[in-house]
PDB file of C-alpha atoms in Angstrom:
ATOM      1  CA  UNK A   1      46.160 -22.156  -7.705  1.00  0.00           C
ATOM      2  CA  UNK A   2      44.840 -19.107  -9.043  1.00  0.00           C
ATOM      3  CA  UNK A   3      47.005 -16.284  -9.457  1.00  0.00           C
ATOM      4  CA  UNK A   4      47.424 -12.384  -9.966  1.00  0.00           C
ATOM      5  CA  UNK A   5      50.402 -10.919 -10.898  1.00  0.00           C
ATOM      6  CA  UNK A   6      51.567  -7.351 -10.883  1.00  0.00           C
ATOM      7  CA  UNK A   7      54.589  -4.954 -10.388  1.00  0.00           C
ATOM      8  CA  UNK A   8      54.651  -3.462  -6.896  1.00  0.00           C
ATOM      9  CA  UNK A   9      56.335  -0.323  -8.140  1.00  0.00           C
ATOM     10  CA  UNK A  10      57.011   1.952  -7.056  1.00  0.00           C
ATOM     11  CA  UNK A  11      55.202   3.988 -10.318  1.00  0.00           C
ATOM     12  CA  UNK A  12      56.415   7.507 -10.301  1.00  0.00           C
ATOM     13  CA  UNK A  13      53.797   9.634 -12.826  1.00  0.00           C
ATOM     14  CA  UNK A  14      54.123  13.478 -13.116  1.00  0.00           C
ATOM     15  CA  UNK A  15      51.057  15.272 -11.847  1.00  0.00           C
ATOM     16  CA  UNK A  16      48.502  15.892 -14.847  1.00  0.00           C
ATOM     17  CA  UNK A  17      49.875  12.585 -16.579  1.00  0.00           C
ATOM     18  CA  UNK A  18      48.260   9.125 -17.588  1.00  0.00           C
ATOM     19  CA  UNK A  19      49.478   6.755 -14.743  1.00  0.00           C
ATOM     20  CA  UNK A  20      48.903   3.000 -16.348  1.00  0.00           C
ATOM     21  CA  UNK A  21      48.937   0.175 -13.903  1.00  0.00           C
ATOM     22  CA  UNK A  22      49.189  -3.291 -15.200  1.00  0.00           C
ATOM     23  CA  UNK A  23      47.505  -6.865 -13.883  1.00  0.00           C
ATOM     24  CA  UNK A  24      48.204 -10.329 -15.252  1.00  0.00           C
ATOM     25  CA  UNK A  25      45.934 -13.341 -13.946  1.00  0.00           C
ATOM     26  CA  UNK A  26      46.223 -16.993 -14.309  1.00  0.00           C
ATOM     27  CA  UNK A  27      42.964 -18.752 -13.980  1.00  0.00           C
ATOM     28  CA  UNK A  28      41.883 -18.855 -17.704  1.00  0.00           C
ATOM     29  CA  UNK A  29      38.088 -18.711 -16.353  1.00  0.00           C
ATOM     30  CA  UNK A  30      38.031 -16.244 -14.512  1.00  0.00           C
ATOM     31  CA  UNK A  31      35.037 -13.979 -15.123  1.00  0.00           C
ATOM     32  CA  UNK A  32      35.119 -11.319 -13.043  1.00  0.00           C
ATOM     33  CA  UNK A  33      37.906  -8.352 -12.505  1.00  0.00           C
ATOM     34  CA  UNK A  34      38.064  -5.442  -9.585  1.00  0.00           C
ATOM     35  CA  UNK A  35      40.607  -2.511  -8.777  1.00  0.00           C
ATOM     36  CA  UNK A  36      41.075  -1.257  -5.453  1.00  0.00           C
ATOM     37  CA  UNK A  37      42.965   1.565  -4.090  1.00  0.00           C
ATOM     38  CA  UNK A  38      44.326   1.639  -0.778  1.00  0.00           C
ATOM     39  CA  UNK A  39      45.541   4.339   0.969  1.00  0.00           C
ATOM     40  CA  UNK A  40      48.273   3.983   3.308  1.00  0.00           C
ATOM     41  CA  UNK A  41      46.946   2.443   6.765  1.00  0.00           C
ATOM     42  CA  UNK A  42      43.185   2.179   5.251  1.00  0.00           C
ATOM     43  CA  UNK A  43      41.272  -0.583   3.770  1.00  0.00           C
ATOM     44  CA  UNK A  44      40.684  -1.032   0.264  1.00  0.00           C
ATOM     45  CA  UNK A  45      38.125   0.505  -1.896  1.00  0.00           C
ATOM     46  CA  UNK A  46      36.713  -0.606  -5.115  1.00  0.00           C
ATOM     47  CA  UNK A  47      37.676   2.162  -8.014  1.00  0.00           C
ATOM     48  CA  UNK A  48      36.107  -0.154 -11.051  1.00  0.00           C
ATOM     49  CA  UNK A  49      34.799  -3.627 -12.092  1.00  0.00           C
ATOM     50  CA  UNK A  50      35.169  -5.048 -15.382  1.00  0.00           C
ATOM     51  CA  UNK A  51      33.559  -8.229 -16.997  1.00  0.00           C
ATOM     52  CA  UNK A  52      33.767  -7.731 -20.714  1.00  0.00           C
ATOM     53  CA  UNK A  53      37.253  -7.487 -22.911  1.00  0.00           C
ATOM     54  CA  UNK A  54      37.417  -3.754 -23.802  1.00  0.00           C
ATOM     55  CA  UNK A  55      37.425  -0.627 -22.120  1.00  0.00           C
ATOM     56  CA  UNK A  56      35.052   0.462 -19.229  1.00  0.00           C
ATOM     57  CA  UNK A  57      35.393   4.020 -18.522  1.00  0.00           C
ATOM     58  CA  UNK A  58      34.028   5.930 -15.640  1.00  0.00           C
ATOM     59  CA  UNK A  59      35.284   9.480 -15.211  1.00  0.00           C
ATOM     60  CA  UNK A  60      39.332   9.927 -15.023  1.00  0.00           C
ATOM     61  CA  UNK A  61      39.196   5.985 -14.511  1.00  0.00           C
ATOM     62  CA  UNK A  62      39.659   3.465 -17.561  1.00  0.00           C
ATOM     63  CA  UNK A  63      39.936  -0.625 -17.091  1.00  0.00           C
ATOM     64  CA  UNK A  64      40.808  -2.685 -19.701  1.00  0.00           C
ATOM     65  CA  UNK A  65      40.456  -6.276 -19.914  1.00  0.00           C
ATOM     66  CA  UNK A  66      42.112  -8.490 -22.643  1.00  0.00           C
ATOM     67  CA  UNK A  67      40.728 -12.091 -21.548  1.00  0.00           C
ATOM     68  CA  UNK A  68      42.726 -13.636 -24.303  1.00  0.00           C
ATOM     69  CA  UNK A  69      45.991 -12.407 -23.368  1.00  0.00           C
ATOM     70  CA  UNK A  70      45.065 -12.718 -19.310  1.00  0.00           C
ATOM     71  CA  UNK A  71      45.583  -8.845 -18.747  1.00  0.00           C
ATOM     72  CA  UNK A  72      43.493  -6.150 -17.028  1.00  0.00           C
ATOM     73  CA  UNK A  73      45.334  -2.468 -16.600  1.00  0.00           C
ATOM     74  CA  UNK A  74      43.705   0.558 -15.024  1.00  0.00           C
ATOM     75  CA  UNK A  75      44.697   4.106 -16.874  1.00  0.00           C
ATOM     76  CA  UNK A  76      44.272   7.455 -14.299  1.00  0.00           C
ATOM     77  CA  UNK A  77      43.953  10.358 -16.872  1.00  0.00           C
ATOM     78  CA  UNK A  78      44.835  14.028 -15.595  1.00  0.00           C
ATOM     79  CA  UNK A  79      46.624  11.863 -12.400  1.00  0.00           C
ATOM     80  CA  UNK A  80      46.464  14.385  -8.934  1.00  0.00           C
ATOM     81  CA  UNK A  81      48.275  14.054  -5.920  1.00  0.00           C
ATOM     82  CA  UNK A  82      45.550  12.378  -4.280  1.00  0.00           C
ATOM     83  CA  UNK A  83      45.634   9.205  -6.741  1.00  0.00           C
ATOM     84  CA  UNK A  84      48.759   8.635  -4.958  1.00  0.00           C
ATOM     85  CA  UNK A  85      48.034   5.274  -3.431  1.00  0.00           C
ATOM     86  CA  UNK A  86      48.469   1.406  -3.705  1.00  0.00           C
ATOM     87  CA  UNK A  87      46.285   0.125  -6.341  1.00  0.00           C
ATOM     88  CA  UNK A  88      45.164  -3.837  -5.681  1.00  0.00           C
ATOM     89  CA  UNK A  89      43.595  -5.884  -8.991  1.00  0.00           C
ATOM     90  CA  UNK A  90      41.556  -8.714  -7.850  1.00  0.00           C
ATOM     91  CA  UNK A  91      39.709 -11.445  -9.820  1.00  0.00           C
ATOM     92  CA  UNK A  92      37.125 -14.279  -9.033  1.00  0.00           C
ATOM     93  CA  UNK A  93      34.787 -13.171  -6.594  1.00  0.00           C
ATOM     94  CA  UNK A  94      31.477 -16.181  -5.442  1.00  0.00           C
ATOM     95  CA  UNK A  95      31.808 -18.446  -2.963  1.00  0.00           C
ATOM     96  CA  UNK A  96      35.972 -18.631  -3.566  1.00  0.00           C
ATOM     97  CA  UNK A  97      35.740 -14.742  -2.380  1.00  0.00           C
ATOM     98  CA  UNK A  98      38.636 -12.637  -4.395  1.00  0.00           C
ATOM     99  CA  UNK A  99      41.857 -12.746  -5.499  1.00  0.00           C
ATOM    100  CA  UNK A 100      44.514 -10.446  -5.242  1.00  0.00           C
ATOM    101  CA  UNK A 101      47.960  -8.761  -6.828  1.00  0.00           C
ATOM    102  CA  UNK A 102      50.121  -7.379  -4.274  1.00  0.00           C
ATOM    103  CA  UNK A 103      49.588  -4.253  -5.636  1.00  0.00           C
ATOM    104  CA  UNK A 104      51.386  -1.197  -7.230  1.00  0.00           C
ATOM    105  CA  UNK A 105      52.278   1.827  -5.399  1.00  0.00           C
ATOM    106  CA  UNK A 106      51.766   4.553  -7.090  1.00  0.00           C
ATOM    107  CA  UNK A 107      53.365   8.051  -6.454  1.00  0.00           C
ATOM    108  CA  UNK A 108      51.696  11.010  -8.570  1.00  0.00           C
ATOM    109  CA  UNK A 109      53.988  13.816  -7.988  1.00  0.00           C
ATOM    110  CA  UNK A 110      53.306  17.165  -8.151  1.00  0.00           C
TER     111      UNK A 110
ATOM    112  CA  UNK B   1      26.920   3.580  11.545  1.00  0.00           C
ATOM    113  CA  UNK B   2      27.173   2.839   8.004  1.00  0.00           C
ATOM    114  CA  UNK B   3      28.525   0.440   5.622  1.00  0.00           C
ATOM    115  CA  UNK B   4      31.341  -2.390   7.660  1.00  0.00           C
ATOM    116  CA  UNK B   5      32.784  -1.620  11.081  1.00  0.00           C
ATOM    117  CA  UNK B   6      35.230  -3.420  12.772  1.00  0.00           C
ATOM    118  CA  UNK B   7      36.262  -3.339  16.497  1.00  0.00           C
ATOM    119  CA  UNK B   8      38.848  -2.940  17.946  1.00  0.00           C
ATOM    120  CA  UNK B   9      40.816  -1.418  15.364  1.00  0.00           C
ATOM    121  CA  UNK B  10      44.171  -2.162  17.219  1.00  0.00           C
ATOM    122  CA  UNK B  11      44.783  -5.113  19.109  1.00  0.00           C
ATOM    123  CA  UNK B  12      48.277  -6.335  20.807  1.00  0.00           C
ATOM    124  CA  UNK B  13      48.009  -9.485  22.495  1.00  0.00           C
ATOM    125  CA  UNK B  14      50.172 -12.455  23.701  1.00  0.00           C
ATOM    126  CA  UNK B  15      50.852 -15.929  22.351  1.00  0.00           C
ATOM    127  CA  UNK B  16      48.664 -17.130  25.329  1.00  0.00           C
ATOM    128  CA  UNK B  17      45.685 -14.706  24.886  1.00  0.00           C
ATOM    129  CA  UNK B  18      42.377 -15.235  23.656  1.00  0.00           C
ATOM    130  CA  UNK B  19      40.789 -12.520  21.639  1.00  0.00           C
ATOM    131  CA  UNK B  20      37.850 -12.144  19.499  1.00  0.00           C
ATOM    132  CA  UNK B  21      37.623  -9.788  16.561  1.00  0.00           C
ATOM    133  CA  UNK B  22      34.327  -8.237  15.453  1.00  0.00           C
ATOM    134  CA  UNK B  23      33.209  -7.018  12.118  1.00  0.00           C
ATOM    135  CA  UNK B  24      29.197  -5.451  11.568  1.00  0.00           C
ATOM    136  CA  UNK B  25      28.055  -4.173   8.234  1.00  0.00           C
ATOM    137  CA  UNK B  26      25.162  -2.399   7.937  1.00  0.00           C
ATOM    138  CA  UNK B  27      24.375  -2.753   3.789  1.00  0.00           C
ATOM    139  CA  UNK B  28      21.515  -5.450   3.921  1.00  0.00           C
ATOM    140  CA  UNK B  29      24.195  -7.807   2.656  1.00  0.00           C
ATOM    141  CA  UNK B  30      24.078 -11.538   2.814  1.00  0.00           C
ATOM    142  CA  UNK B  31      27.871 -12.903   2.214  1.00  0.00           C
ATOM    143  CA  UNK B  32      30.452 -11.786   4.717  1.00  0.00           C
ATOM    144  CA  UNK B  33      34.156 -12.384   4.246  1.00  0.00           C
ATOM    145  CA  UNK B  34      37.701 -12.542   6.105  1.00  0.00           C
ATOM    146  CA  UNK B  35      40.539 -11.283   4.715  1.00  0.00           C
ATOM    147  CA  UNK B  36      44.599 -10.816   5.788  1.00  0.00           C
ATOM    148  CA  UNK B  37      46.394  -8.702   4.878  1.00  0.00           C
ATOM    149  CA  UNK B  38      50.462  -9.208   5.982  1.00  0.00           C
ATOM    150  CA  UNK B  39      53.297  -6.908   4.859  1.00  0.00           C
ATOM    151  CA  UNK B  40      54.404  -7.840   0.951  1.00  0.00           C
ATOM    152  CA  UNK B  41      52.224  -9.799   0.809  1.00  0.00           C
ATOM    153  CA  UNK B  42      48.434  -9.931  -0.908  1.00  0.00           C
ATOM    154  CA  UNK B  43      44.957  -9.777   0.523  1.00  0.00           C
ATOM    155  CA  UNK B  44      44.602 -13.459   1.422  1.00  0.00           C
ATOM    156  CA  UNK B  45      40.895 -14.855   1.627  1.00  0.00           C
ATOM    157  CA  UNK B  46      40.717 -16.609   4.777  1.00  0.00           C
ATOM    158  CA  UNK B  47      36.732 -17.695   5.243  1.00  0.00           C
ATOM    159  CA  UNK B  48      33.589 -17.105   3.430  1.00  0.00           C
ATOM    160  CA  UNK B  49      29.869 -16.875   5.338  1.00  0.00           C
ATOM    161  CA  UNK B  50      26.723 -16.790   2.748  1.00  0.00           C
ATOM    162  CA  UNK B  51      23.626 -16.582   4.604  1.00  0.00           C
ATOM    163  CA  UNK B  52      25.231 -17.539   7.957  1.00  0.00           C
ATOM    164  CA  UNK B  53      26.818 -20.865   6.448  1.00  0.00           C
ATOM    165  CA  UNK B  54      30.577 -21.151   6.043  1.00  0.00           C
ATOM    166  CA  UNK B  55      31.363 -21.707   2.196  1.00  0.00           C
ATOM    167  CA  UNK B  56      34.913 -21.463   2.569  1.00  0.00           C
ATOM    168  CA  UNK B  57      37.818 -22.156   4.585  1.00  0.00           C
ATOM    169  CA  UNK B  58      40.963 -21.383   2.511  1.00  0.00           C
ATOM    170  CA  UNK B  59      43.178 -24.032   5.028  1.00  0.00           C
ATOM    171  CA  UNK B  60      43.305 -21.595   7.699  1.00  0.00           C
ATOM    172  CA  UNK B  61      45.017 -23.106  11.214  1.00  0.00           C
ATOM    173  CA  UNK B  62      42.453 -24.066  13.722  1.00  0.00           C
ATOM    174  CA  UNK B  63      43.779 -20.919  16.145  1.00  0.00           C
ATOM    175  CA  UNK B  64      41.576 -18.727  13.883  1.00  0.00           C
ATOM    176  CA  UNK B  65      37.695 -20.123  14.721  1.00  0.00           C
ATOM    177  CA  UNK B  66      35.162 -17.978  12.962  1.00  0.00           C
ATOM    178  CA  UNK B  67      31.715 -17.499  13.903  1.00  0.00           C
ATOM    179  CA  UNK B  68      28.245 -15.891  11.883  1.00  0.00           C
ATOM    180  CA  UNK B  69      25.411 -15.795  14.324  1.00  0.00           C
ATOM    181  CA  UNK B  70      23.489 -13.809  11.758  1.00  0.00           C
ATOM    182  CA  UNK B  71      23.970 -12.148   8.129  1.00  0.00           C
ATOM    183  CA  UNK B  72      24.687  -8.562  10.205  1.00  0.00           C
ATOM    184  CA  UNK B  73      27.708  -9.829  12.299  1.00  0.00           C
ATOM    185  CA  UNK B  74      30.859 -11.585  11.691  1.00  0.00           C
ATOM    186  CA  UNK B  75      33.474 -12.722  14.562  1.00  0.00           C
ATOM    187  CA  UNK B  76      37.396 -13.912  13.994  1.00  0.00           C
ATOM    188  CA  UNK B  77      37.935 -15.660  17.799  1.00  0.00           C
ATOM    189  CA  UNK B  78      41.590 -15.984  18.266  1.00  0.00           C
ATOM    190  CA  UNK B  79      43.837 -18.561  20.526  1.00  0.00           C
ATOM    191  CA  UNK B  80      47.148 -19.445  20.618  1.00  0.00           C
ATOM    192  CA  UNK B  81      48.769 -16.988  18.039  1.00  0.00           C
ATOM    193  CA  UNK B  82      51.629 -16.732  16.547  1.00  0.00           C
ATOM    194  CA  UNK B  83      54.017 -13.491  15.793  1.00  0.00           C
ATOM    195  CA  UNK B  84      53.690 -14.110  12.584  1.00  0.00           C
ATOM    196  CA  UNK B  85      50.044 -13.802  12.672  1.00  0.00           C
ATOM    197  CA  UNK B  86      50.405 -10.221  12.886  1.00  0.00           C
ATOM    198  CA  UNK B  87      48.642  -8.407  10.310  1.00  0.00           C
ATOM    199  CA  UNK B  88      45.772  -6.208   9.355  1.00  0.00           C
ATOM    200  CA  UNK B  89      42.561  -8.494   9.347  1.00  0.00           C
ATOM    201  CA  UNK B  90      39.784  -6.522   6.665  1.00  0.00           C
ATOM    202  CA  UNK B  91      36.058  -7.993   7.084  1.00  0.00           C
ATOM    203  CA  UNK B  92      34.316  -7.623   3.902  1.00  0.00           C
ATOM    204  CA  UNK B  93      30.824  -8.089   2.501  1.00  0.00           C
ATOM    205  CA  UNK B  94      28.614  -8.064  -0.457  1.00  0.00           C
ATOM    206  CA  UNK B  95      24.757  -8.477  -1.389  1.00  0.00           C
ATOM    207  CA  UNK B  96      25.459 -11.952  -2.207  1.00  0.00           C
ATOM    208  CA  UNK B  97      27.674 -14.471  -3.602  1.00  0.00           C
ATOM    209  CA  UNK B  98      27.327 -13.877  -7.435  1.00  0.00           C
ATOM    210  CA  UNK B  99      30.455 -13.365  -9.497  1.00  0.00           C
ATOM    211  CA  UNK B 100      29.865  -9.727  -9.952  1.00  0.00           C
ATOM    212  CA  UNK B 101      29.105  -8.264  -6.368  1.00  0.00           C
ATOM    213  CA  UNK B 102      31.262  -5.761  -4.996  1.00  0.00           C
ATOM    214  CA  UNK B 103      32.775  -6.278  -2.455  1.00  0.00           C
ATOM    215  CA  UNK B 104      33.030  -3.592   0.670  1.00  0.00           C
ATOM    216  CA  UNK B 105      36.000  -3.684   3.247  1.00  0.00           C
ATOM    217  CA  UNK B 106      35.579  -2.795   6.590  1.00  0.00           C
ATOM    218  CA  UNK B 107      38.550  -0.779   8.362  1.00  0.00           C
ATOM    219  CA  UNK B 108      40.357  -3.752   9.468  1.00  0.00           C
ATOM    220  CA  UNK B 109      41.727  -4.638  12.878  1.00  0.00           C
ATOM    221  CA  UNK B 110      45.627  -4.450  12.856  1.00  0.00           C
ATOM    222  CA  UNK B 111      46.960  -7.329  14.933  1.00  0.00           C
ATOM    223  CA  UNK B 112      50.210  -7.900  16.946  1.00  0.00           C
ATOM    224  CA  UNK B 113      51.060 -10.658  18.293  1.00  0.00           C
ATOM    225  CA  UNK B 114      54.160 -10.719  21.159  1.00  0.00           C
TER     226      UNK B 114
END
């Protein structure tokens, strides 16, 4: 059974500050890697995809993927009060849909 | 309307009821998805439609009945629940069923069951 492993916080960053958020997955084969955030009460939406190991970066947003190791981590640069969310890593994706972390709560304070 | 509604958005119904959940996306998209989404606990994948056909029922219980009448509209009928069914049911889509495609969440329909 494929799994996704991460620490639900809560992450406490200083506002201004590199918040790093951490993902472990199981399924040696998986392929394909997402991270949602979800604010309180809404649904999720997707913040970056990564496919490759290395860095993806796409403005204050970098993923990393490390396919040997089994790790993906998301790093917010110049973190504001509004990145203050839950933050859900998923993997797989097809016809088996997604799977996902319970997610880390992160608090960016000000 | 754009991108993935879902109505109603709050629903409280009995053990005895019979509801039906509705989820529309308006992307052009051909794979639509069902998700829940209980306290502590993570998004779990609960059916997959790919051009109208089922591909996937992740061993839901047979009080959840799904239905795709077309690659637009997506419906979660309900029967029978239990309180523990409560939860916040997302819809989802993308443009098909590669490994890549985004996926986009609809609002989701929180759920309590009495």
């Amino acid at each position: 059974q494929k799994e996704v492993e991460q620490n639900s916080g809560p992450l406490s960053v200083p506002e201004g500050a590199i918040a790093s958020l951490n993902c472990t997955y199981s399924d040696r084969v998986s392929q394909s890697f997402f991270w949602y955030r979800q604010y309180s009460g809404k649904s999720p939406e997707l913040i970056m995809s990564i496919y490759s190991n290395g860095d993806k970066e796409d403005g204050r947003f970098t993923a990393q993927l490390n396919k040997a190791s089994q790790y993906v981590s998301l790093l917010i640069r110049d973190s504001q009060p509004s990145d203050s969310a839950t933050y859900l890593c998923a993997t797989g994706g097809g016809a088996d849909g997604l799977t996902f972390g319970k997610g880390t709560h992160l608090i960016i304070q000000p | 309307e754009t991108g993935v509604t879902q109505t109603p958005r709050h629903l409280v119904m009995g053990m005895t009821n019979k509801k039906s959940l509705k989820c529309e996306q308006h992307l052009g998209h051909n794979a639509m998805y069902w998700y829940k989404q209980s306290a502590k606990k993570p998004l779990e994948l609960m059916f997959v439609y790919n051009f109208k056909e089922q591909t996937e029922n992740n061993s839901v219980p047979s009080r959840f009945s799904p239905e795709c009448p077309n690659s637009s509209h997506l419906f979660l009928h309900l029967h029978t629940l239990q309180p523990e069914d409560s939860a916040l049911y997302l819809c989802a889509s993308s443009q098909d069923q590669g490994l890549q495609e985004t996926q986009y969440f609809g609002p989701g329909t929180r759920l309590l069951v009495l």
